[in-house]
Coordinates of C-alpha atoms in Angstrom, one line a residue:
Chain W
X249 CA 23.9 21.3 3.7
X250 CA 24.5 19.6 7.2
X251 CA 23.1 16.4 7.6
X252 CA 22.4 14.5 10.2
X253 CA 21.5 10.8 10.2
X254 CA 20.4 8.9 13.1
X255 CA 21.1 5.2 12.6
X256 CA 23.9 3.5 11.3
X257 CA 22.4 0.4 9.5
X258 CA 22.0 -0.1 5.5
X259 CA 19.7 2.6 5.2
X260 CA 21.8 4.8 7.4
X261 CA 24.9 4.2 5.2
X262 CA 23.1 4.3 2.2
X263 CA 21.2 7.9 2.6
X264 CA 24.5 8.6 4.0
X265 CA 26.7 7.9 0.7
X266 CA 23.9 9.5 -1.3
X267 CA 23.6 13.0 0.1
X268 CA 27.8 12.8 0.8
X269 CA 27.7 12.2 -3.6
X270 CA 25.1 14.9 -3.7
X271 CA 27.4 17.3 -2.2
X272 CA 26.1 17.7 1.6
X273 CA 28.2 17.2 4.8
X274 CA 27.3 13.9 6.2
X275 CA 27.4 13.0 9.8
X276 CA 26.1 9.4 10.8
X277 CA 24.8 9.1 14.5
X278 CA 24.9 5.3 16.2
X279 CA 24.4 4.1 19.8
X280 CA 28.6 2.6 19.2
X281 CA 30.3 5.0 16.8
X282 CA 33.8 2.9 18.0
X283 CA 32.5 -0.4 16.8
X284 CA 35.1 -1.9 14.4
X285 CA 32.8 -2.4 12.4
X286 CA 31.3 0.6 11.1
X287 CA 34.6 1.9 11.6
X288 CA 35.7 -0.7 8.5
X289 CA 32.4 0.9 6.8
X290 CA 33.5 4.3 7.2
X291 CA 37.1 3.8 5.3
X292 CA 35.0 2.9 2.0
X293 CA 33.5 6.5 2.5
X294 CA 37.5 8.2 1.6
X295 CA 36.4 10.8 4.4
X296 CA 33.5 12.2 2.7
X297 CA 31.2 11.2 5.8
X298 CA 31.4 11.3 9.6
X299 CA 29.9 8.8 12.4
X300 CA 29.9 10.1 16.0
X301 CA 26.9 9.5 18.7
X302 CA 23.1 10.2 18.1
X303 CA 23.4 13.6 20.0
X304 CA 26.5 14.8 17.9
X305 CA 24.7 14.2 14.7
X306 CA 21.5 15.7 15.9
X307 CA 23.4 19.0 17.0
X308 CA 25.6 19.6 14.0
X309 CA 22.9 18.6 11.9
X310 CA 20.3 21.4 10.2
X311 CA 18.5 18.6 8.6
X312 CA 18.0 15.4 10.3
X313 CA 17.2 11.8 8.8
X314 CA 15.5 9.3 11.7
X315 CA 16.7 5.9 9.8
X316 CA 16.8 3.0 13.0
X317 CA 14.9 0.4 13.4
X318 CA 11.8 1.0 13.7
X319 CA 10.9 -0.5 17.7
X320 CA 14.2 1.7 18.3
X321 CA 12.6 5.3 17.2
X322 CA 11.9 6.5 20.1
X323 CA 14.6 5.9 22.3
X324 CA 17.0 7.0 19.8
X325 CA 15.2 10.6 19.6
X326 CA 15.5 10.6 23.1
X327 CA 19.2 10.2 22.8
X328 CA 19.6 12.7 20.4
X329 CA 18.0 14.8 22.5
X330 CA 14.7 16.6 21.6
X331 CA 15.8 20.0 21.8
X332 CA 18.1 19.5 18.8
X333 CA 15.1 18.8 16.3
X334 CA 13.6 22.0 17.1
X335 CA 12.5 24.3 13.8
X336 CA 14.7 21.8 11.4
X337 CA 13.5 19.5 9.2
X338 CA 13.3 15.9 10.1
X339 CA 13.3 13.2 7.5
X340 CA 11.4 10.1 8.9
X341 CA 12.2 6.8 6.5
X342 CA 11.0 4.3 9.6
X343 CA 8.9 1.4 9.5
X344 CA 6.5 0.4 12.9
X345 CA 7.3 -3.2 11.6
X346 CA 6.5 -6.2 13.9
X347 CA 8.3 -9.2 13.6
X348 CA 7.6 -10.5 16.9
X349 CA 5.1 -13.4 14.3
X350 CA 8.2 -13.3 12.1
X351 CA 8.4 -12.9 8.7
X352 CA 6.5 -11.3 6.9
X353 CA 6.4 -8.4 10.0
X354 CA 2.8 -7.0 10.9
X355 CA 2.6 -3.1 12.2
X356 CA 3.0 -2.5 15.9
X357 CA 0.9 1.1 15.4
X358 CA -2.2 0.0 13.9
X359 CA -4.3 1.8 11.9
X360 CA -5.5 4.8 14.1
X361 CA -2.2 6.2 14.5
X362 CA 1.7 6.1 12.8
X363 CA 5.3 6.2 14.4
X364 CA 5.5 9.0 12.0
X365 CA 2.2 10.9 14.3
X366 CA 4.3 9.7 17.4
X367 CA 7.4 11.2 16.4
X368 CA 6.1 14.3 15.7
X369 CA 4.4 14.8 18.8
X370 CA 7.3 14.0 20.6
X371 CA 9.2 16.5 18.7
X372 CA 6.7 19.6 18.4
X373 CA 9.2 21.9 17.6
X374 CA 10.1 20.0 14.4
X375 CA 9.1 19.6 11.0
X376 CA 8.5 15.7 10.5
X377 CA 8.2 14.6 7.0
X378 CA 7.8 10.9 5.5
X379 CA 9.9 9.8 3.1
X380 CA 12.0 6.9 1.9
X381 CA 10.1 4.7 4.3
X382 CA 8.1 2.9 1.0
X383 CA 11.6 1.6 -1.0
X384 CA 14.4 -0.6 -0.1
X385 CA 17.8 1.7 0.8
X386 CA 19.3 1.0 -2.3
X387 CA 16.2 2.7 -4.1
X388 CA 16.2 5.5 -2.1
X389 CA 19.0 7.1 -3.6
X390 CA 18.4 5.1 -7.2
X391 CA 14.6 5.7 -8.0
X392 CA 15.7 4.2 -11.9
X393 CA 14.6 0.7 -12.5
X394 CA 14.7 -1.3 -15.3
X395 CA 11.1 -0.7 -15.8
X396 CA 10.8 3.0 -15.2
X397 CA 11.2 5.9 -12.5
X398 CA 9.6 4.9 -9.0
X399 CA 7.5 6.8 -7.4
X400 CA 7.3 8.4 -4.2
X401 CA 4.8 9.1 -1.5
X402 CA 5.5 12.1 1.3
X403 CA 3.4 13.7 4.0
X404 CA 3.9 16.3 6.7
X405 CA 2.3 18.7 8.5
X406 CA 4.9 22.1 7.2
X407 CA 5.1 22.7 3.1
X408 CA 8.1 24.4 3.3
X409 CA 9.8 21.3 4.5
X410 CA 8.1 19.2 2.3
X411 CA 8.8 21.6 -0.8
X412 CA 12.9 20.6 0.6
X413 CA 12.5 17.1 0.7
X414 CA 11.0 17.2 -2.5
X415 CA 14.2 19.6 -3.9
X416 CA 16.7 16.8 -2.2
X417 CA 15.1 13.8 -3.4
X418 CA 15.5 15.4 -7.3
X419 CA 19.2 15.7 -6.2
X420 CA 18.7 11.8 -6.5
X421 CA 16.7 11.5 -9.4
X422 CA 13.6 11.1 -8.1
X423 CA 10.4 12.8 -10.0
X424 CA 8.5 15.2 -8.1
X425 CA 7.0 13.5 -4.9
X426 CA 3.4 12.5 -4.3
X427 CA 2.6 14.5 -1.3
X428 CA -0.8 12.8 0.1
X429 CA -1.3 15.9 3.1
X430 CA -0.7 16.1 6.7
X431 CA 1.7 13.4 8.8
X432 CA -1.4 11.1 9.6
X433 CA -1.6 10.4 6.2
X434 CA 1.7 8.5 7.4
X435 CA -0.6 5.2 8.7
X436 CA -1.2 3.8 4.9
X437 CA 2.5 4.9 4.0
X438 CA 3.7 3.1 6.4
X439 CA 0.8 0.3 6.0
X440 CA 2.0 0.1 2.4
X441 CA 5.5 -1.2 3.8
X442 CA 3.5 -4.4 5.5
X443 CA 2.5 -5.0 1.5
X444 CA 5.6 -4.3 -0.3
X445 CA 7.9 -6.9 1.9
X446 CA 4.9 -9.6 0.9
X447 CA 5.3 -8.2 -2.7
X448 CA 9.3 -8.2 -2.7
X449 CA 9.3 -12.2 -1.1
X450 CA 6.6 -13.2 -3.5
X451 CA 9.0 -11.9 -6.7
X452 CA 12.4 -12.6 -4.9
X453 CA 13.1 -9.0 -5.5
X454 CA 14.0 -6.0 -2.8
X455 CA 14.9 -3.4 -5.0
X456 CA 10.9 -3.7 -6.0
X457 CA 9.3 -0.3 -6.1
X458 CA 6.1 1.3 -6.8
X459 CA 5.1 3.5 -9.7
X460 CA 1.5 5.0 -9.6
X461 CA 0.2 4.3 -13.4
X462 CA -1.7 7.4 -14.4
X463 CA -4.9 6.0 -17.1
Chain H
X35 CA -18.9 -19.9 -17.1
X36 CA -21.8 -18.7 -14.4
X37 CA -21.0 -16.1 -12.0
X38 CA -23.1 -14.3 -9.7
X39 CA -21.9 -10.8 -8.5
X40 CA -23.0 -9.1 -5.4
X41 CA -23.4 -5.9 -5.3
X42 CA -25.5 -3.8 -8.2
X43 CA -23.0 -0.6 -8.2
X44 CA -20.3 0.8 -10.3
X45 CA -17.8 -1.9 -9.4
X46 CA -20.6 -5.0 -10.1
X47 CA -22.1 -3.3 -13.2
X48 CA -18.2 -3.0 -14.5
X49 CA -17.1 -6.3 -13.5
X50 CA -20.6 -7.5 -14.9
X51 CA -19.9 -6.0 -17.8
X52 CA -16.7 -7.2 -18.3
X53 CA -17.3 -11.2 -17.4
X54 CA -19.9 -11.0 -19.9
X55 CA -18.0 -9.5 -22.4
X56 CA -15.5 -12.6 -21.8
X57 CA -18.4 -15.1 -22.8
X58 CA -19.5 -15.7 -19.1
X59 CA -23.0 -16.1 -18.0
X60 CA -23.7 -12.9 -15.6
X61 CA -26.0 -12.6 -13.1
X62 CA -26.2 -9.6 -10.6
X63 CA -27.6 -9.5 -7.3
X64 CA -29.4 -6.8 -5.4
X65 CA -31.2 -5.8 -2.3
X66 CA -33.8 -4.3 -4.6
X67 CA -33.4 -5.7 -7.9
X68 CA -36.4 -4.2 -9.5
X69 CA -35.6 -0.8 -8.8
X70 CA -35.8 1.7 -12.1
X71 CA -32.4 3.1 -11.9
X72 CA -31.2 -0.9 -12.1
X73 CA -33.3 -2.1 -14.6
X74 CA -32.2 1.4 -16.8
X75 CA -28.9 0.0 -16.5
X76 CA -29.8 -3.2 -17.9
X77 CA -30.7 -2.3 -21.1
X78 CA -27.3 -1.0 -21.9
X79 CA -26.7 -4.4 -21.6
X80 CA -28.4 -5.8 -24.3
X81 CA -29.3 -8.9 -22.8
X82 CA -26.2 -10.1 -22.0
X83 CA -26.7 -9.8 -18.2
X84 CA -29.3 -10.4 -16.0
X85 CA -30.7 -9.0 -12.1
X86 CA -32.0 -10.5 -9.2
X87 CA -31.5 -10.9 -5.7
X88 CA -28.9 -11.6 -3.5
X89 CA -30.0 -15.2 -3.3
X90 CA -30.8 -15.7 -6.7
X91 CA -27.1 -14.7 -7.9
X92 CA -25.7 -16.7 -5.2
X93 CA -28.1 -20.1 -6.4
X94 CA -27.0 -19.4 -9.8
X95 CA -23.2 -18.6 -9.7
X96 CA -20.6 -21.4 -9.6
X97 CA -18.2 -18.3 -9.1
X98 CA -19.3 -15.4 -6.8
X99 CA -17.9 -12.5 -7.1
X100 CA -18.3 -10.3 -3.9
X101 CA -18.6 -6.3 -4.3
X102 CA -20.8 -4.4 -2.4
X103 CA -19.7 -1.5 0.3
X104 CA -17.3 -2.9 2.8
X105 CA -19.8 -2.1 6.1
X106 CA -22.7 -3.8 4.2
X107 CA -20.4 -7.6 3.1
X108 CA -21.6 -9.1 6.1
X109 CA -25.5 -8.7 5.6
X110 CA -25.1 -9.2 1.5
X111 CA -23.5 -13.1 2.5
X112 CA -26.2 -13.6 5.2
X113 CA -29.4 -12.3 2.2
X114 CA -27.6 -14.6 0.0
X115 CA -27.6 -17.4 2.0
X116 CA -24.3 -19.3 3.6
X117 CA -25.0 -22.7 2.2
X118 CA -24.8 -21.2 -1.7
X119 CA -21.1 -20.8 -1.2
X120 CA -20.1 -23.7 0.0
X121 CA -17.3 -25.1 -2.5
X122 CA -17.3 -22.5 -4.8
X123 CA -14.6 -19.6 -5.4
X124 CA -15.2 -16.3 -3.9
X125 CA -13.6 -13.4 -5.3
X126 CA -13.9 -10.7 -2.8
X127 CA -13.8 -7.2 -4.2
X128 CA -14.9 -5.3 -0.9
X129 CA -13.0 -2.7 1.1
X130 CA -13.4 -1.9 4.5
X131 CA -13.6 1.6 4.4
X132 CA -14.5 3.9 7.2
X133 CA -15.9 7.1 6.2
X134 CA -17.5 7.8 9.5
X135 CA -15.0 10.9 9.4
X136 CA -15.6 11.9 5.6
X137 CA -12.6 11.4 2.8
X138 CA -10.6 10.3 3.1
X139 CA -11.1 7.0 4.6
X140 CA -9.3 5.0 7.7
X141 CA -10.6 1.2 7.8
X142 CA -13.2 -0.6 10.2
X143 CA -10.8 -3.4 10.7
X144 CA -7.1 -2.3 12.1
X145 CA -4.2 -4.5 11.1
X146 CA -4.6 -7.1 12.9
X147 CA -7.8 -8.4 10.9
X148 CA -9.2 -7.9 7.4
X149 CA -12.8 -8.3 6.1
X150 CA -11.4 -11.2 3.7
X151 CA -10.6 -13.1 6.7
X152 CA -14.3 -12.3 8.4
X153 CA -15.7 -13.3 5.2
X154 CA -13.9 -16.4 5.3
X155 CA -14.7 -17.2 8.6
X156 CA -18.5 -16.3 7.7
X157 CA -17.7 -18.6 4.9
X158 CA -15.7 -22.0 6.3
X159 CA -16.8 -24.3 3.3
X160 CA -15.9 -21.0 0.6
X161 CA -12.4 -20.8 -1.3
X162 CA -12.0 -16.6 -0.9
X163 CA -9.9 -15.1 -3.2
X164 CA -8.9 -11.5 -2.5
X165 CA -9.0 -9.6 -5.9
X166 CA -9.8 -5.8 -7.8
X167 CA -9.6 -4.1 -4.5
X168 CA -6.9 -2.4 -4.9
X169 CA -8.0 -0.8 -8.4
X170 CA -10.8 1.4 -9.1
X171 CA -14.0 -0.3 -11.5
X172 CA -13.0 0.7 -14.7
X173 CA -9.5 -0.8 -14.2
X174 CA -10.6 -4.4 -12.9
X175 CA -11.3 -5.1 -16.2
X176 CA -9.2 -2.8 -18.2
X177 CA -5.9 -3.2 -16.8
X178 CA -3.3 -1.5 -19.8
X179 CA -2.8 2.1 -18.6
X180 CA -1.0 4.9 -21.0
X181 CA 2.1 4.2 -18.8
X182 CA 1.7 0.4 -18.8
X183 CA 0.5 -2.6 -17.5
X184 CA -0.9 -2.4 -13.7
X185 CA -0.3 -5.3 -11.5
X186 CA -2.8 -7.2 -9.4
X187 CA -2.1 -8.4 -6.1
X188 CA -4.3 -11.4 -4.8
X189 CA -4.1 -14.0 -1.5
X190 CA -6.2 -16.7 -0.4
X191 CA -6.0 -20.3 0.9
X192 CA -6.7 -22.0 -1.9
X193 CA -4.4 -22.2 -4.4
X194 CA -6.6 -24.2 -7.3
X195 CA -8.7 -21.0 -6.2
X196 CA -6.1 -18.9 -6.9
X197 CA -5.0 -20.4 -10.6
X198 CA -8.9 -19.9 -11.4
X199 CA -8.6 -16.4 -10.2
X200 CA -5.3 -15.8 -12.3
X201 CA -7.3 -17.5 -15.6
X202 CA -10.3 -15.0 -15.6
X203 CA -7.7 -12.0 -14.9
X204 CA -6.0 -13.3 -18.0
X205 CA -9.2 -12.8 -20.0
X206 CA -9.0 -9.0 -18.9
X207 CA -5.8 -8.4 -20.0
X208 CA -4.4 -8.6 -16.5
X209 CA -0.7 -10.3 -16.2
X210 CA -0.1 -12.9 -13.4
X211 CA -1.1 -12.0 -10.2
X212 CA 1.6 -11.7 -7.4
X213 CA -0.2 -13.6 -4.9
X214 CA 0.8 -13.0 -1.4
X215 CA -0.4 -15.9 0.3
X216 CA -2.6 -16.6 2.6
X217 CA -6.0 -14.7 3.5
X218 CA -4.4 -13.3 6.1
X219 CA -2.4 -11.3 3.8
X220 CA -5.6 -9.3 2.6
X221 CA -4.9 -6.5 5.6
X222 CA -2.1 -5.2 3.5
X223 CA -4.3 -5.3 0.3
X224 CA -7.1 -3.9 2.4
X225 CA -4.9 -1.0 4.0
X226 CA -3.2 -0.3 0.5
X227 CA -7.1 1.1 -0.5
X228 CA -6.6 3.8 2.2
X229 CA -2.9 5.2 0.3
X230 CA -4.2 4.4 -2.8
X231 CA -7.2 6.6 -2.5
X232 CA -4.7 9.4 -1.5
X233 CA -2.6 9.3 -4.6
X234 CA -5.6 9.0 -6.0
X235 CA -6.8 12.3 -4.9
X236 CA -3.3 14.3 -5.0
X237 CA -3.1 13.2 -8.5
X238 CA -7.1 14.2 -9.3
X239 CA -6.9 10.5 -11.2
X240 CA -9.3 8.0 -9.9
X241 CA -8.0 5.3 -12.4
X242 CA -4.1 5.2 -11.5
X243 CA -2.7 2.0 -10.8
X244 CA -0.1 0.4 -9.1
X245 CA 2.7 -1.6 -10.7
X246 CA 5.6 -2.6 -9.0
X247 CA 8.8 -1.5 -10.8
X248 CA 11.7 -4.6 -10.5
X249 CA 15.2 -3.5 -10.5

């Protein structure tokens, strides 16, 4: 499958080496494609994955993963241009963080709305899913831990695309995702993040992740 | 140990029931202590607990333990009377859940406040210790789940608080707590309720638990 990811930074490259190892045809969109370095980045990838400009990955993608920072969301959409989400599947793993307190960040959404909510309305055409927003990137495409299998929380308004997500995230091990409803359900998902960075400080750990315990 | 509990339902009677249980001297206040459903309750107890009003728990507690419905903290502290906390630990139990538009619930406080930090405000002279919200009653004290141990998040401003709070979790079962810091950190325990009560739902399992998985 054609994917397209939109942001170029860990999470980016780390989606982006996962679903290349899965099998898919990975192209990686950035605001500077030619910088030197994400062009050294690209070399470890042996040509298995492709970076061009936000509006090249969002047209040859059929899938698209929205990965940038955050603040950044919706100006990159807007560079990718909206008409090339239409009818695909979008994977949203940001995170409203607010650092402008520094760390640990606050949410600049609140709790009556989600930059999942905004992203969708942006993009009406689309089928916006969360997912991946609740792990660091080096869980996302390793849900093992020493401990046991992480788990993982999706919402979105379309079940067909969240039946997909939940088929591409087995490609990565994961178990079968928690899918807790529409894409407003998005505010304590991405809520949740605001917790786990206070969590992953307090333990010294990133590559801390969740796992509901069923009684 | 003495400890006054505010709030007679399910999360009270099961905390009451668990501090006792631990050798503690219960005592659990009510708006209407002498109501039959109440006192029916008590005899299960066997004498091991006793019931009366929101002052009289809060006279005879050298801990307080605070647990009625989030919207209704504010008048419990006021019925119990400010001055009775002064100095003591507070373990705050309450969630500020907003079901003015049915389940599941947003929150009455956005993310830029938490009713931990009202309550310490309410409560200047009061060491507040945010603890058990994030688990459902028959958890707080029961903490070893078929798939392991759950973990407990707490924060606060007092850390001699905090150790106290970490001891009686220890008589439960509980590991340490990951304390996040400060009370300010209690939005992100607060706003955690709102996911969990969606996993909670999608899984039909009112007694899962978080733990957080290290790499």
């Amino acid at each position: 499958m054609k994917i397209g990811i939109l942001g170029s930074g860990p999470v980016g490259r780390s989606l982006g080496n996962g679903f290349a190892s899965n099998g898919h045809d990975v192209k990686i969109g950035s605001r500077s494609p030619g910088k030197q370095e994400l062009q050294d980045w690209l070399k470890t990838t042996k040509g298995k994955i492709s970076v061009g400009t936000f509006l090249e990955a969002a047209t040859q993608g059929e899938v698209l993963v929205l990965c940038p920072l955050g603040e950044a969301a919706e100006n990159v959409i807007k560079l990718a241009g909206t008409e090339n989400f239409v009818g695909k599947l979008v994977i949203d793993a940001t995170n409203p963080l607010d650092f402008s307190k520094g760390m640990p960040p606050g949410l600049f959404v609140g709790t009556t709305d989600s930059l999942a909510e905004r992203i969708q309305r942006m993009l009406p055409g689309a089928k916006v899913v969360k997912c991946f927003n609740m792990v660091n990137n080096q869980t996302m495409t390793n849900p093992r831990m020493k401990e046991g299998l992480a788990d993982m929380v999706i919402c979105g308004n379309d079940e067909s695309a969240k039946r997909q997500v939940a088929e591409l995230l087995k490609e990565f091990g994961w178990g079968e995702p928690i899918d807790i409803g529409a894409i407003d359900s998005a505010r304590w998902l991405e809520a949740y993040v605001a917790l786990w960075v206070r969590v992953a400080m307090k333990l010294g750990n990133w590559t801390v992740a969740a796992k509901f315990l069923r009684s």
